[in-house]
Structures are given as C-alpha cells and as structure tokens.
Coordinates of C-alpha atoms in Angstrom, one line a residue:
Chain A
X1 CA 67.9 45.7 81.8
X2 CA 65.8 48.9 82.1
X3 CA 67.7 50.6 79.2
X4 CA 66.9 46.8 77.0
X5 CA 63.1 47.5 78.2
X6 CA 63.3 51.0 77.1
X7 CA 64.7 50.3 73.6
X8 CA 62.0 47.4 73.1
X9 CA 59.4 50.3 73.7
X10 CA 60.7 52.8 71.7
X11 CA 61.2 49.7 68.8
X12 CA 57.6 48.9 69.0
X13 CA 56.7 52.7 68.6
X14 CA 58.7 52.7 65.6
X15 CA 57.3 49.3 64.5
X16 CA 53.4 50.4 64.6
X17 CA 53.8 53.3 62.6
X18 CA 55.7 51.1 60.1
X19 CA 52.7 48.4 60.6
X20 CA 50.1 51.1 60.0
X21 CA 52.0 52.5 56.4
X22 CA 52.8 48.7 55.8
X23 CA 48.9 47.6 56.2
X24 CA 48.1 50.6 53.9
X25 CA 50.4 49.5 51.3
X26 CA 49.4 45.7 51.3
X27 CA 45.8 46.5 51.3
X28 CA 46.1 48.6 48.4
X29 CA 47.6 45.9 47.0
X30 CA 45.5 42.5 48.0
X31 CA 42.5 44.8 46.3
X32 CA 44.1 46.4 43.1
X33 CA 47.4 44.2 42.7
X34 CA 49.3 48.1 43.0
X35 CA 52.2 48.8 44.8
X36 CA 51.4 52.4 45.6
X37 CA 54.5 54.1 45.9
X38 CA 53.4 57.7 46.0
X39 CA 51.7 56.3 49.1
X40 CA 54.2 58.1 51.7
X41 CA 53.9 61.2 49.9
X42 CA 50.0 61.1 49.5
X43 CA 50.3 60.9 53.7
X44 CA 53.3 63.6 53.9
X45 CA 50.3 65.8 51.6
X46 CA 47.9 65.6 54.2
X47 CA 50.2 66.4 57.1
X48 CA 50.4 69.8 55.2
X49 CA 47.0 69.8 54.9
X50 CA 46.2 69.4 58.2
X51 CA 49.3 71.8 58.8
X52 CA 47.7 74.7 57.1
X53 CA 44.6 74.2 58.8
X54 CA 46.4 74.5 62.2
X55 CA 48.7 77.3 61.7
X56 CA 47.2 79.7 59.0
X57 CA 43.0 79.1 59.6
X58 CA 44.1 78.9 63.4
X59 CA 41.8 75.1 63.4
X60 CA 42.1 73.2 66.4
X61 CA 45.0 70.5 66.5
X62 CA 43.0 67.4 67.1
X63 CA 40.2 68.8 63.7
X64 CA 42.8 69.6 61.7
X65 CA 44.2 65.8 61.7
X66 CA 40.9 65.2 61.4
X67 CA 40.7 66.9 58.3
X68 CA 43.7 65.6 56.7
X69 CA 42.7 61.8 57.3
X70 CA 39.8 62.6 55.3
X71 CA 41.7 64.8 52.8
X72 CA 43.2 61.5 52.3
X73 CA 40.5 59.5 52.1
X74 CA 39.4 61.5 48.9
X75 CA 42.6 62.0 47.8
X76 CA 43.0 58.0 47.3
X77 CA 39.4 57.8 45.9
X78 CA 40.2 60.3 43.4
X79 CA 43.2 58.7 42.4
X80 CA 42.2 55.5 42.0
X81 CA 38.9 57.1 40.3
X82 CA 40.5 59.4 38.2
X83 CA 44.1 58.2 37.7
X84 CA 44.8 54.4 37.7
X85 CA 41.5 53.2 36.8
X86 CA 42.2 54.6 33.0
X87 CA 45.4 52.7 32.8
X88 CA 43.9 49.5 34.1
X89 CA 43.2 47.4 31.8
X90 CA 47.1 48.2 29.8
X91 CA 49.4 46.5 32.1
X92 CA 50.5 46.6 36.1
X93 CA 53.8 48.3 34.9
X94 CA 51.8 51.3 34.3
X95 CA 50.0 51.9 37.1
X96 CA 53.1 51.0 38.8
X97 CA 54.5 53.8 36.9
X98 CA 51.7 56.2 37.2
X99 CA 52.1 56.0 41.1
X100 CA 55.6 56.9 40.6
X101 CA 54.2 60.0 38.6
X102 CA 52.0 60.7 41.4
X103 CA 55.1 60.2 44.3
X104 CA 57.1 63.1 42.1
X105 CA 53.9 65.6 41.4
X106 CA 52.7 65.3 45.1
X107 CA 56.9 66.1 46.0
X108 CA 56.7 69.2 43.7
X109 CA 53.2 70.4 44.8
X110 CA 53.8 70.3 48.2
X111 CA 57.8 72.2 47.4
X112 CA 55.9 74.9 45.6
X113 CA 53.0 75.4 47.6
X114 CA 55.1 75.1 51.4
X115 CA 58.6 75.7 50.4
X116 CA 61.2 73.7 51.5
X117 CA 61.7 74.5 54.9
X118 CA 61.2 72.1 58.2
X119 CA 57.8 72.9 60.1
X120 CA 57.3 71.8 63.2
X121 CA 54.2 70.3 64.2
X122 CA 52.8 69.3 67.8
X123 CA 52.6 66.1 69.2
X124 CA 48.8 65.3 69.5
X125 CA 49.5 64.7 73.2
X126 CA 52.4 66.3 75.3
X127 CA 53.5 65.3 78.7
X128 CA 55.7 61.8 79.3
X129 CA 54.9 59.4 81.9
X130 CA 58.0 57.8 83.9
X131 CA 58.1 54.6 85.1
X132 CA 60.5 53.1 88.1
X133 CA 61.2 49.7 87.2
X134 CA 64.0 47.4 88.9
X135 CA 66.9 49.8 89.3
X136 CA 66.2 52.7 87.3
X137 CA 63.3 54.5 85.1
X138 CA 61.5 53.9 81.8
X139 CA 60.3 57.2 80.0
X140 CA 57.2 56.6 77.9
X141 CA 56.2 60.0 76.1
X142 CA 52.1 60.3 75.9
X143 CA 52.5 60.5 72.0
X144 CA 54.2 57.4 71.9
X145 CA 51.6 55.8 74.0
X146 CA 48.9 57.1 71.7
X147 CA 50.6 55.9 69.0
X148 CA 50.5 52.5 70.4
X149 CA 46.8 53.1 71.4
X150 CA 45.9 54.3 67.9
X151 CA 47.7 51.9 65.6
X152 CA 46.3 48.8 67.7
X153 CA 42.8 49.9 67.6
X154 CA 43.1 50.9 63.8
X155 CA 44.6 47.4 62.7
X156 CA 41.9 45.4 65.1
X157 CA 39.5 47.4 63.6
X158 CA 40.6 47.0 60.0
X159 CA 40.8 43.0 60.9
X160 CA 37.4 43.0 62.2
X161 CA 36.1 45.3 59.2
X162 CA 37.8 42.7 56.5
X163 CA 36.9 39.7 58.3
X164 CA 32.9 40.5 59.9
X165 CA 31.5 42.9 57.5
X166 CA 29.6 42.3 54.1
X167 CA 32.1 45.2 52.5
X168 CA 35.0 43.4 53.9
X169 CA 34.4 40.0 52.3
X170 CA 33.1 41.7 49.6
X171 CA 36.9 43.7 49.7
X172 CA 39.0 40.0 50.3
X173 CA 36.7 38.5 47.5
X174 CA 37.8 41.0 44.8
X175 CA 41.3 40.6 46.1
X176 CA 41.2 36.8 44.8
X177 CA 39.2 37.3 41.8
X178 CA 37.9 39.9 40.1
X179 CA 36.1 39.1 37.6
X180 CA 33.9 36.2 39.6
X181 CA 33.4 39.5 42.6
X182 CA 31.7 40.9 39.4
X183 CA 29.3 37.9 38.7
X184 CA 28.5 38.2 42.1
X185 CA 27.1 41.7 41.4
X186 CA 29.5 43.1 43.7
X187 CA 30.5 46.2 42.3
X188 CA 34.1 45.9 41.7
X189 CA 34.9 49.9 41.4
X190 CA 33.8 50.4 43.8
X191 CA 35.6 48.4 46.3
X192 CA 39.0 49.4 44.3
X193 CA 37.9 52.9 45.2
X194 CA 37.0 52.3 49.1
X195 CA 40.5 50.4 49.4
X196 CA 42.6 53.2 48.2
X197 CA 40.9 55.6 50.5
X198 CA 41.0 53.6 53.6
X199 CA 44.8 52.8 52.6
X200 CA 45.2 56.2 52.2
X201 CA 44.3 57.9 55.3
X202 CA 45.9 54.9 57.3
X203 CA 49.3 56.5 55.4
X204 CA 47.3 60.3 56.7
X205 CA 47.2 58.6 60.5
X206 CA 50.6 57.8 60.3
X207 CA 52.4 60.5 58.8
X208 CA 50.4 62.9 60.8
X209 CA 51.6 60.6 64.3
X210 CA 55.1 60.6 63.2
X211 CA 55.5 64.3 61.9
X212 CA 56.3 65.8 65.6
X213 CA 60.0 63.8 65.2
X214 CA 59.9 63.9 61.2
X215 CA 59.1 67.2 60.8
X216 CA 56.9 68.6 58.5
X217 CA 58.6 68.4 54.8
X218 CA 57.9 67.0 51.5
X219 CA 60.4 63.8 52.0
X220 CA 59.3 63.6 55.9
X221 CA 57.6 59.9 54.6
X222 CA 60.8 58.5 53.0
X223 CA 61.9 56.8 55.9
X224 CA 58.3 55.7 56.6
X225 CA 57.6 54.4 53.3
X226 CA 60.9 51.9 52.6
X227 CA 60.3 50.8 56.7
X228 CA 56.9 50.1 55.3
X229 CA 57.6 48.2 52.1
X230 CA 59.8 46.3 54.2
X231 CA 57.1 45.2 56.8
X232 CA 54.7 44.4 53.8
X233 CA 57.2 42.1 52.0
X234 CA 58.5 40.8 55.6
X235 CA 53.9 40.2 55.6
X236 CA 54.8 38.2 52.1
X237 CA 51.8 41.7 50.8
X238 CA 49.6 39.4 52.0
X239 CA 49.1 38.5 55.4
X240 CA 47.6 41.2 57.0
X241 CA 48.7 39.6 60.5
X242 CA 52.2 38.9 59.0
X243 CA 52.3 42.6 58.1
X244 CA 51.7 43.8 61.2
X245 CA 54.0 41.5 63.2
X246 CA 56.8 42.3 60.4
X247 CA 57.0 45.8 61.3
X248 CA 56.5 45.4 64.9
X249 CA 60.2 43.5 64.4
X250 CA 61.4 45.4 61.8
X251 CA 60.9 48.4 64.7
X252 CA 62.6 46.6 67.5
X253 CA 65.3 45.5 65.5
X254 CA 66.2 48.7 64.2
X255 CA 66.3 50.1 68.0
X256 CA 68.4 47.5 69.1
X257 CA 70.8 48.1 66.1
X258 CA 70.9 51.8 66.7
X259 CA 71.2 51.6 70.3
X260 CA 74.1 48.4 70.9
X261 CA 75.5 48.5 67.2
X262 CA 75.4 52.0 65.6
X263 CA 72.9 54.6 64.5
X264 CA 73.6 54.5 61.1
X265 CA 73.0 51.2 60.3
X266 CA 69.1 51.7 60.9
X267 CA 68.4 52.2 57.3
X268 CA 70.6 49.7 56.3
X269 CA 69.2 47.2 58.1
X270 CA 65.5 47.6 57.2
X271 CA 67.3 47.3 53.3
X272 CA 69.0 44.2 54.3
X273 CA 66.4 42.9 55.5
X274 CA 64.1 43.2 52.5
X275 CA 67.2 41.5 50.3
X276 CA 67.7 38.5 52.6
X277 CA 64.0 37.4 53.1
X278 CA 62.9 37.6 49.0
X279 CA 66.2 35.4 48.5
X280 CA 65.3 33.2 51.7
X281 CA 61.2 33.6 52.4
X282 CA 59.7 35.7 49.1
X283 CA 56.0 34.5 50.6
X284 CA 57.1 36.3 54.4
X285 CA 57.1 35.5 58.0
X286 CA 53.6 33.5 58.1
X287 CA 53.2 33.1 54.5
X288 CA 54.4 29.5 52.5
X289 CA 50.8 27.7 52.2
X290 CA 49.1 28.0 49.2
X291 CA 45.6 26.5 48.9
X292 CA 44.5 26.5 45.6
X293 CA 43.9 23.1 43.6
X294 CA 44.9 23.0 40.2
Chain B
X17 CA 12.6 35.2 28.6
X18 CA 15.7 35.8 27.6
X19 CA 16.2 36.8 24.1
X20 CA 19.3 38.0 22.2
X21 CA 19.1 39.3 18.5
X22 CA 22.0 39.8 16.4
X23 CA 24.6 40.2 18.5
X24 CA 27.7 40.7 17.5
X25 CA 31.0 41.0 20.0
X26 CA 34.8 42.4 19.4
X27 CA 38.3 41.6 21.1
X28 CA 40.2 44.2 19.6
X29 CA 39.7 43.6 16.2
X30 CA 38.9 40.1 16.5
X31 CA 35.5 39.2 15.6
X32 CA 34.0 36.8 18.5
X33 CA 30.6 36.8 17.9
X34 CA 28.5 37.8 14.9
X35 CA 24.9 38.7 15.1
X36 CA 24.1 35.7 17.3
X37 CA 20.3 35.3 17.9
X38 CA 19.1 32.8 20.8
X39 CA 16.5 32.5 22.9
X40 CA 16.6 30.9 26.2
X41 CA 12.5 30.1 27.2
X42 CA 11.0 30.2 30.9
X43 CA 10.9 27.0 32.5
X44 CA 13.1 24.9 30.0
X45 CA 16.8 24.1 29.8
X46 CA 18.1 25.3 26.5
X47 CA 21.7 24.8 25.4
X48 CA 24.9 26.3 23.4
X49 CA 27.1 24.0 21.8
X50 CA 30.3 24.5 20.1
X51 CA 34.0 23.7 19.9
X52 CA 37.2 25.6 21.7
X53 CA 36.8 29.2 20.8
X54 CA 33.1 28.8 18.8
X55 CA 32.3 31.5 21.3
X56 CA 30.2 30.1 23.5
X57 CA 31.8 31.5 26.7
X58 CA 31.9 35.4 25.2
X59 CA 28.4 34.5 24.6
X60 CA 27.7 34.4 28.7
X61 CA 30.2 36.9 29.7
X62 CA 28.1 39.4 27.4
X63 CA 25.2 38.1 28.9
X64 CA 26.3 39.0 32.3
X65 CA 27.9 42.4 31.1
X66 CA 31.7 41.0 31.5
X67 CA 31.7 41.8 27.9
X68 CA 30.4 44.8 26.2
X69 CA 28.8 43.9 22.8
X70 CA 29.3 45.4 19.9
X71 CA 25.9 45.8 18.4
X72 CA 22.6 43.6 18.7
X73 CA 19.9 43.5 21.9
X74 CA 19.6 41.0 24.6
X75 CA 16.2 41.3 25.9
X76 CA 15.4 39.8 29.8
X77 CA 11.5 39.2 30.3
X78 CA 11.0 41.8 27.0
X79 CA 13.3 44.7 28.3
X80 CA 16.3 45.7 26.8
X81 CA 19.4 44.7 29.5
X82 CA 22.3 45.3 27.3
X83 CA 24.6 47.9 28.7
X84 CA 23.8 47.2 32.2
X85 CA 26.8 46.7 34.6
X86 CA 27.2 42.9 36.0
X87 CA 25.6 44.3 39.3
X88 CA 22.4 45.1 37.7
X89 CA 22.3 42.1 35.6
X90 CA 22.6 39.9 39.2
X91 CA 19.4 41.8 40.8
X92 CA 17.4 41.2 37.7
X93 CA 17.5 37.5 38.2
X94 CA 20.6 36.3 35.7
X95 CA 23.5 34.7 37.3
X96 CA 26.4 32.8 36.1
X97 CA 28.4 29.8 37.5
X98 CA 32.1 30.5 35.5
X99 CA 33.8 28.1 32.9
X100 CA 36.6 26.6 35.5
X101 CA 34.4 27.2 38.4
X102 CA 36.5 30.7 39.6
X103 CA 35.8 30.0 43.6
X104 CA 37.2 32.3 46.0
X105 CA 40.0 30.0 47.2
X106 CA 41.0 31.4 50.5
X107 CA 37.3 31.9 51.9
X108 CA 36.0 29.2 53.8
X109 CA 33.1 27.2 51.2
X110 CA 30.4 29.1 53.3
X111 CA 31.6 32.7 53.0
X112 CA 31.9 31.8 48.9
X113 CA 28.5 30.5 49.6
X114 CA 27.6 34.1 51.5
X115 CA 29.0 36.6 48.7
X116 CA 27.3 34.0 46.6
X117 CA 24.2 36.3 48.5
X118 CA 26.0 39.6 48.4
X119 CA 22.9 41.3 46.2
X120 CA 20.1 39.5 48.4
X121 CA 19.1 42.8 50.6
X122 CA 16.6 40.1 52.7
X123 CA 18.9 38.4 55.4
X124 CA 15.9 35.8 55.6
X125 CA 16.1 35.2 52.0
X126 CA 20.3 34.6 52.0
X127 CA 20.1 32.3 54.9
X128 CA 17.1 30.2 53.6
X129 CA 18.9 29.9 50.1
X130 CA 22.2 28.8 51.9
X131 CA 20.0 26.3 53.6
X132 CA 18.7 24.9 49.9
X133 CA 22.4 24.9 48.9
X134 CA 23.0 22.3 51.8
X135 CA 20.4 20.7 51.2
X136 CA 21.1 20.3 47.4
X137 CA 25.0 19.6 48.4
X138 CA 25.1 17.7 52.2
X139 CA 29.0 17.6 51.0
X140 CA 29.5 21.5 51.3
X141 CA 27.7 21.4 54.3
X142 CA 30.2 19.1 56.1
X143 CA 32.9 21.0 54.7
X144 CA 31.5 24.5 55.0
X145 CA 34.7 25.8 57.3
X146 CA 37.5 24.5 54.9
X147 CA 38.6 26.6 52.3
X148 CA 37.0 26.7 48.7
X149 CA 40.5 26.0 47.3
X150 CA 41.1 22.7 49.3
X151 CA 38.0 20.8 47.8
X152 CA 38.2 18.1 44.8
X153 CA 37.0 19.2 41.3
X154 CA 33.4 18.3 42.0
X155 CA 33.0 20.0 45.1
X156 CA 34.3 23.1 43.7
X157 CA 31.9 22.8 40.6
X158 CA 29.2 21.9 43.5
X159 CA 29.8 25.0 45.0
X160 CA 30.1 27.1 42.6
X161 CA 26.5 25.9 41.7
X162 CA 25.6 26.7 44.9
X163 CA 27.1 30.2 44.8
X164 CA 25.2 30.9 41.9
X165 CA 22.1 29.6 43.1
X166 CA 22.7 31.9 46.1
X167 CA 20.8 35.4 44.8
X168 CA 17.8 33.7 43.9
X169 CA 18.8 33.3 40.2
X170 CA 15.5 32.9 37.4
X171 CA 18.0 32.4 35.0
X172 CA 20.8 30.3 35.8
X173 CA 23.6 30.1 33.0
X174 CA 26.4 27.7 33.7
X175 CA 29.5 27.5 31.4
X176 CA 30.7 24.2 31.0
X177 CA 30.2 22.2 34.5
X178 CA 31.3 18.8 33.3
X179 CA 35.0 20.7 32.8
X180 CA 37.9 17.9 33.8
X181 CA 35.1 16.2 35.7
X182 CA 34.9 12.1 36.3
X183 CA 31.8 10.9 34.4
X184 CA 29.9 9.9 37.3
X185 CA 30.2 13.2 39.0
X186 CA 28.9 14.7 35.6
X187 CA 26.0 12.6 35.9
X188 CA 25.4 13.9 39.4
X189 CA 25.4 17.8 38.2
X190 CA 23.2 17.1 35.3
X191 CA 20.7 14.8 37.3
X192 CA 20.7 18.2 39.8
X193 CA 20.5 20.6 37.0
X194 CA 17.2 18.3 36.0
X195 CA 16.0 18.6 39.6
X196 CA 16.6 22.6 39.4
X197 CA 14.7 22.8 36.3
X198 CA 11.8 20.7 37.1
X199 CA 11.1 21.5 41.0
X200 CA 12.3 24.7 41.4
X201 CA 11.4 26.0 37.5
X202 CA 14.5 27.3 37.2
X203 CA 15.4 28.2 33.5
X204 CA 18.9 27.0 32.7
X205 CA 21.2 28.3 29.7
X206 CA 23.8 26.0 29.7
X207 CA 26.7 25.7 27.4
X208 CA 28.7 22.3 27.0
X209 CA 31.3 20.9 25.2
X210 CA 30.0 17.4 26.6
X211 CA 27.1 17.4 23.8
X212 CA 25.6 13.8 24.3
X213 CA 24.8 14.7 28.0
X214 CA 23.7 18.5 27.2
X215 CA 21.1 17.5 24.3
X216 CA 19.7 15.0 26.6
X217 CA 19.0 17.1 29.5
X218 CA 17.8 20.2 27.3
X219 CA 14.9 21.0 25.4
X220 CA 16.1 23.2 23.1
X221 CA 19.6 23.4 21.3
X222 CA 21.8 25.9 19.6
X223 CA 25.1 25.0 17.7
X224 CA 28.1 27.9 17.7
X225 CA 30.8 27.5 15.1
X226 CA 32.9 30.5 14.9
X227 CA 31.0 33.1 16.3
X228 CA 27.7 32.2 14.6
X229 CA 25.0 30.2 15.2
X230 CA 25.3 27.3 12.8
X231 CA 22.3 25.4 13.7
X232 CA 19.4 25.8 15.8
X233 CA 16.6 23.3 16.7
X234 CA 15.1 21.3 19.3
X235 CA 17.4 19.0 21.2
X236 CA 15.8 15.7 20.1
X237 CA 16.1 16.7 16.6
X238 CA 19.2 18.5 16.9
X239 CA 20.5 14.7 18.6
X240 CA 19.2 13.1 15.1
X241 CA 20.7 15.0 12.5
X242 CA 23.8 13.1 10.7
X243 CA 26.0 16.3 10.8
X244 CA 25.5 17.1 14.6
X245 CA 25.9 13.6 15.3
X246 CA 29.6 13.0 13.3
X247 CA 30.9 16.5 14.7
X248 CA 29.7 16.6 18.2
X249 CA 28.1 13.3 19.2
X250 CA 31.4 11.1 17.5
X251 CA 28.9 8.6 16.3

C-alpha cells in the first residue's frame, strides 16, 4: 500500500511537468493554430542558458533560472516575430515545418556551443522529507514537492490569467477567430507574440525543474516533449483543464507501468496511448461538445 | 465623413475593386449594393484595414486613414459588424459583448454601452451567460450588433445583416438600424443584398457591379429607376 502511495506520488511528479510542456504546447496552439515542435528544445536551450550563468559567470542558482525563463520568453517572441509570422499567411504545413527547422538548429547550436557531454545541474531545492504512513515510509524529495508547488500555481495562474484578464479574453478571442479579434481593434500580433513567449518559458520552467534527473544535454527534452504532445492530444489541444488532467494520468500511469509491469514499456505507453485515443476520442478526455450553430 | 476616392484593391492578381469613390455622410444611412462578388464586402474589409488597398484615399472626418492597422481604425470611431456575423462562439454572449469594448480605455464608458446593448436587445440580456455559439440566427446577428456598437462606433458599417434571416427578424434589425440612426445619430454604411429593404431605410445609395461603382444616387431615385428596379428590386 505504501509502495502504491509512493508510485502515485512520483506519477503525479512526472504528470505536472508533462501538464506544464503540455499547456505550453496547446496554448501555442489555441492562439496560432501551431504545433510547436521545436518547443522542447527551445526549453532544453534555456536550461543551458541558465547553465552557463550558474557554472561559468558563477550567478546564483535560483537567478540564473530566472534568467533562462525569460531568455525564453524572448526567445518565443522573437520567433514568432521574426520566424513564423513571415510564413503565415502560405500554409500551416510551413510553419509546421519551420518549427521543425527550428527543433534541428536549436539541437546543433546548443551541440556546438556545449558539446555533447551530460551536465549536471542542481535541484532547485535539496533535502527529502519522509513520511511514516501505515506500515512503512513515503520519501518525498523537496524538488519534487516544488515541482508540485510550482506547476499548480503556474496552471491556476495561467487559468485565472485566460479566464479574468482583458489580455486573456483578448488571447481566447483570437484563438476562435482571428480576423473578427482584429475588428475588434485587438491587436492580433501582438497576442500571437505574448502566447509564444508565455508558452515558451512554461517549456523554460519545466525543462529547467526536470534537468536535475535529465541531465543537462541537447535531447534532455525528448522525453518531455512526446509525454507532452501526448497530454495535449489526451486535452483534445484544447481544453486547457483536459490538458492538465491528461498529463497528471499520463504520469501515474506510466509509474504504475514501470513499477508493476516493466520499465521499458514507459515510452511505449505514452505512444500507445496517443494511437488509441485519436482512433477512439480525437476531441480528448473532456472534449466531444461543439457549440457552434451553423 | 467618410470619403473614399478611387480606390482600387488586388487579391493576387485579381482585380476586386477599381477606383471606387463613395461617400458615406454624418448623420445619414448610406448604402452599397451589388450582387455575389460585386465587391461590396472587400469594400468594408479595406475600410477597416483587413484589406490593404492598392491605390486610392479613404478619408475619415477629412484625414487620410488608409494604411492604418484595424486597431487604429476601431479608436477613430469606425467599426464593423462581419458578413456571417463572426461571434466568438465559446465566450459567453457578454464577454463577446466585453471584447466588443476591448479599445474603450473608460470602464464607465464599456459598462454604460453594455447597458444600451441590453437595452436595445432584452434577449441578450436574458441570455448573457450562454455561449455566443448556442443562439438562433438573429440573436447572433443581434449580438454582433451589439458588439459592434460596443466601442462607441460614429460610424457603424454592417455587411449584410439580413444574411439567412426570417423576414420578420429582418424587419426588426432595420427598424433598430432606423432607431440607431435617428436617436443616437449614428451614421451607418451598410451593404445589402436585400435591396428593397436597404433603399428604403437609406438616404443615399451606391450600386457595385464588378468592382466599380455602376450607379450612384439618392435612394428614392435610385428605387425609381427601371434598371435598378429589374436587376435588384425583381419588379
């Protein structure tokens, strides 16, 4: 029983850090209909970032993160700014594409500039707290429950931002249609922009959280990044809620599987799972109700 | 006050508009007729800066506002209810109503034009927590009325508001266009395909056939003439 509880925990540490990449990704998406997959790799960038402000300029751990998250803010803004806003008005295929260019030149950069090697990099916290429950002990490591902490209070927060703020209906607006956001003198780049840089440093936050057990390296976000898709298609990329329950699942599940079944079928079952649901659910866990009128 | 000269507007290659002159005057409902694809709709969308124009001027209130982004256009006064409406489906008919307000900087101003928009529409106002996609077809042209009316338009253009409505709701909106236009002075540029209704509610008329203006007098006259009346008026 304590061993079942201990699993659940560690499967919902997994689960926010897939919910926080996943929310990223879908609301990159809802704004600019993109599905960003340089994404993991724009976060793995900024865990370098914040590395080589830690190690060589000697910058205090919790300023360096710091540092990177808004590294990645920019970075986002710039390449929505710079990059896919050029190729907009062609076809989704190519900003699909371009993202895919983006994926591969951040991979290279980061090869050439860092090497190759595996860097550690220090848990934001250290120190575990134990827990005696029923007939044995539950080990919960202080990163893990900032993890918890932080991805909570960032998806509340991005909730409350989308749902309360001008900005955020202005955001949910655009997502449903562009052109009548524009009539409404809401300025449309704008929002793309802000969207990409928020969704970019959520994929900073995590990447930066999960690179003390990744390791610092240019494909440290892989793993991340398909977990992630997974969540958001598991959210039908459109429930922001759905998202974040999908990979709060997706995380358990996976723990379970490693722990009772075996450790290798953890990837395989986050891939699985994508396959079934689009062939069974393809609008996600709380998606099915359209309410437009024709 | 609003005054376009020889516009002209490009798809591509495709010629939409060419050098187009109309002017819409303060306090009076002037309106753009035409058939599928005359133009009429490329007209507006340049009008709100959707569209960039080729060459020509539009003029708001004498000063030059071509080349302004849609933002700017919105603060100076011009706003535009879409041909097939274009709600925000999944927000609730009072946060359409809100972004409707998303230039107003006043809070005062927003709330007191969201309470006109209830006024004008008691239906939205019962329905203001379902969402804008869930209403009939003349609630969702009422509200996108109202959305438009929310940043304190001068100039309100509306593109085609009788679309795949049942006459008697058509009768409603032009009877509260009428109202709009004499109690409030607001000027209206509207463009119809529904010509009998539009030259009756308007003072002046223009007549788009293939992106030019083919004819261009005032509505009662315009209503009169044989050519109008077997092309547009099928009498």
């Amino acid at each position: 029983m304590t061993n079942f509880i201990q699993q659940i925990l560690l499967g919902l540490r997994d689960g926010s850090l897939f919910s926080l990449v996943a929310l990223g990704i879908v609301l990159i998406f809802k704004t600019t209909g993109v599905v960003n997959f340089a994404y993991g790799n724009m976060g793995m960038f900024s865990v370098y970032i914040a590395y080589t402000f830690l190690i060589y300029a000697q910058v205090p751990l919790w300023l360096s993160a710091l540092i990177a998250i808004l590294f990645a803010f920019f970075l986002g803004v710039a390449v929505e700014r710079g990059l896919l806003r050029q190729v907009r008005n062609m076809s989704h295929s190519a900003m699909l594409i371009l993202t895919l260019g983006i994926l591969m030149i951040l991979e290279g950069l980061s090869l050439q500039i860092w090497q190759q090697d595996y860097r550690n990099f220090p848990n934001m916290v250290g120190g575990a707290r134990i827990i005696n429950f029923l007939d044995g002990r539950i080990i919960l490591r202080n990163q893990d429950i900032l993890v918890f902490v932080v991805a909570a209070v960032i998806m509340l927060g991005l909730f409350a931002y989308l749902k309360f703020t001008k900005v955020g209906l202005a955001i949910r607006a655009t997502s449903q249609n562009e052109r009548s956001a524009k009539l409404m003198g809401i300025k449309v780049g704008l929002i793309f922009a802000v969207s990409w840089g928020i969704g970019t440093a959520l994929s900073s936050v995590a990447a930066i959280l999960a690179a003390p057990r990744t390791l610092v390296h240019p494909n440290m976000m892989l793993s991340l990044q398909i977990h992630g898709l997974t969540a958001a298609i598991l959210g039908g990329f459109e429930s922001l809620p759905g998202t974040v329950l999908g990979g709060l699942l997706l995380g358990i599940v996976e723990q379970l599987v490693a722990n009772y079944i075996s450790d290798e079928l953890r990837l395989a079952i986050a891939l699985v799972i994508i396959l079934v649901l689009l062939m069974v659910k393809p609008s996600g866990l709380l998606g099915g109700k359209s309410v437009e009128r024709v | 006050m609003l005054k376009i000269e020889n516009l002209s507007v490009y798809y591509g290659y495709v010629r939409a508009l060419k050098e187009i002159s109309l002017e819409a005057r303060e306090g009076e409902i002037t309106c753009l007729l035409g058939a599928n694809g005359a133009g009429k709709s490329t007209t507006l969308q340049t009008i709100s800066s959707l569209v960039k124009a080729r060459s020509g001027s539009i003029k708001f209130r004498g000063v030059e506002i071509g080349g302004h982004d849609s933002a700017k256009i919105v603060d100076l006064g011009i706003t535009q209810c879409p041909e097939g409406r274009q709600l925000f489906p999944s927000l609730s008919v009072q946060d359409n109503l809100v972004i409707g307000a998303y230039k107003v900087k006043n809070r005062s101003e927003a709330l007191e034009n969201r309470s006109t928009v209830y006024e004008l529409f008691p239906i939205l106002s019962e329905r203001r927590r379902q969402l804008a996609g869930t209403l009939s077809g003349g609630e969702q042209q009422m509200l996108a009325i109202g959305r438009a009316l929310m940043a304190s338009p001068s100039l309100l253009m509306l593109d085609e508001p009788s679309l795949g409505l049942a006459p008697k709701i058509t009768e409603q909106i032009f009877d509260l266009l009428i109202k709009l236009n004499k109690e409030k002075n607001l000027t209206i540029l509207l463009v119809e395909q529904n010509a009998n209704a539009a030259l009756k509610i308007s003072t002046e008329a223009y007549i788009l056939e293939t992106g030019s203006i083919a004819l261009h007098g005032s509505s009662e006259s315009l209503a009169k003439n044989d050519l109008v009346r077997e092309k547009y008026l099928g009498a």
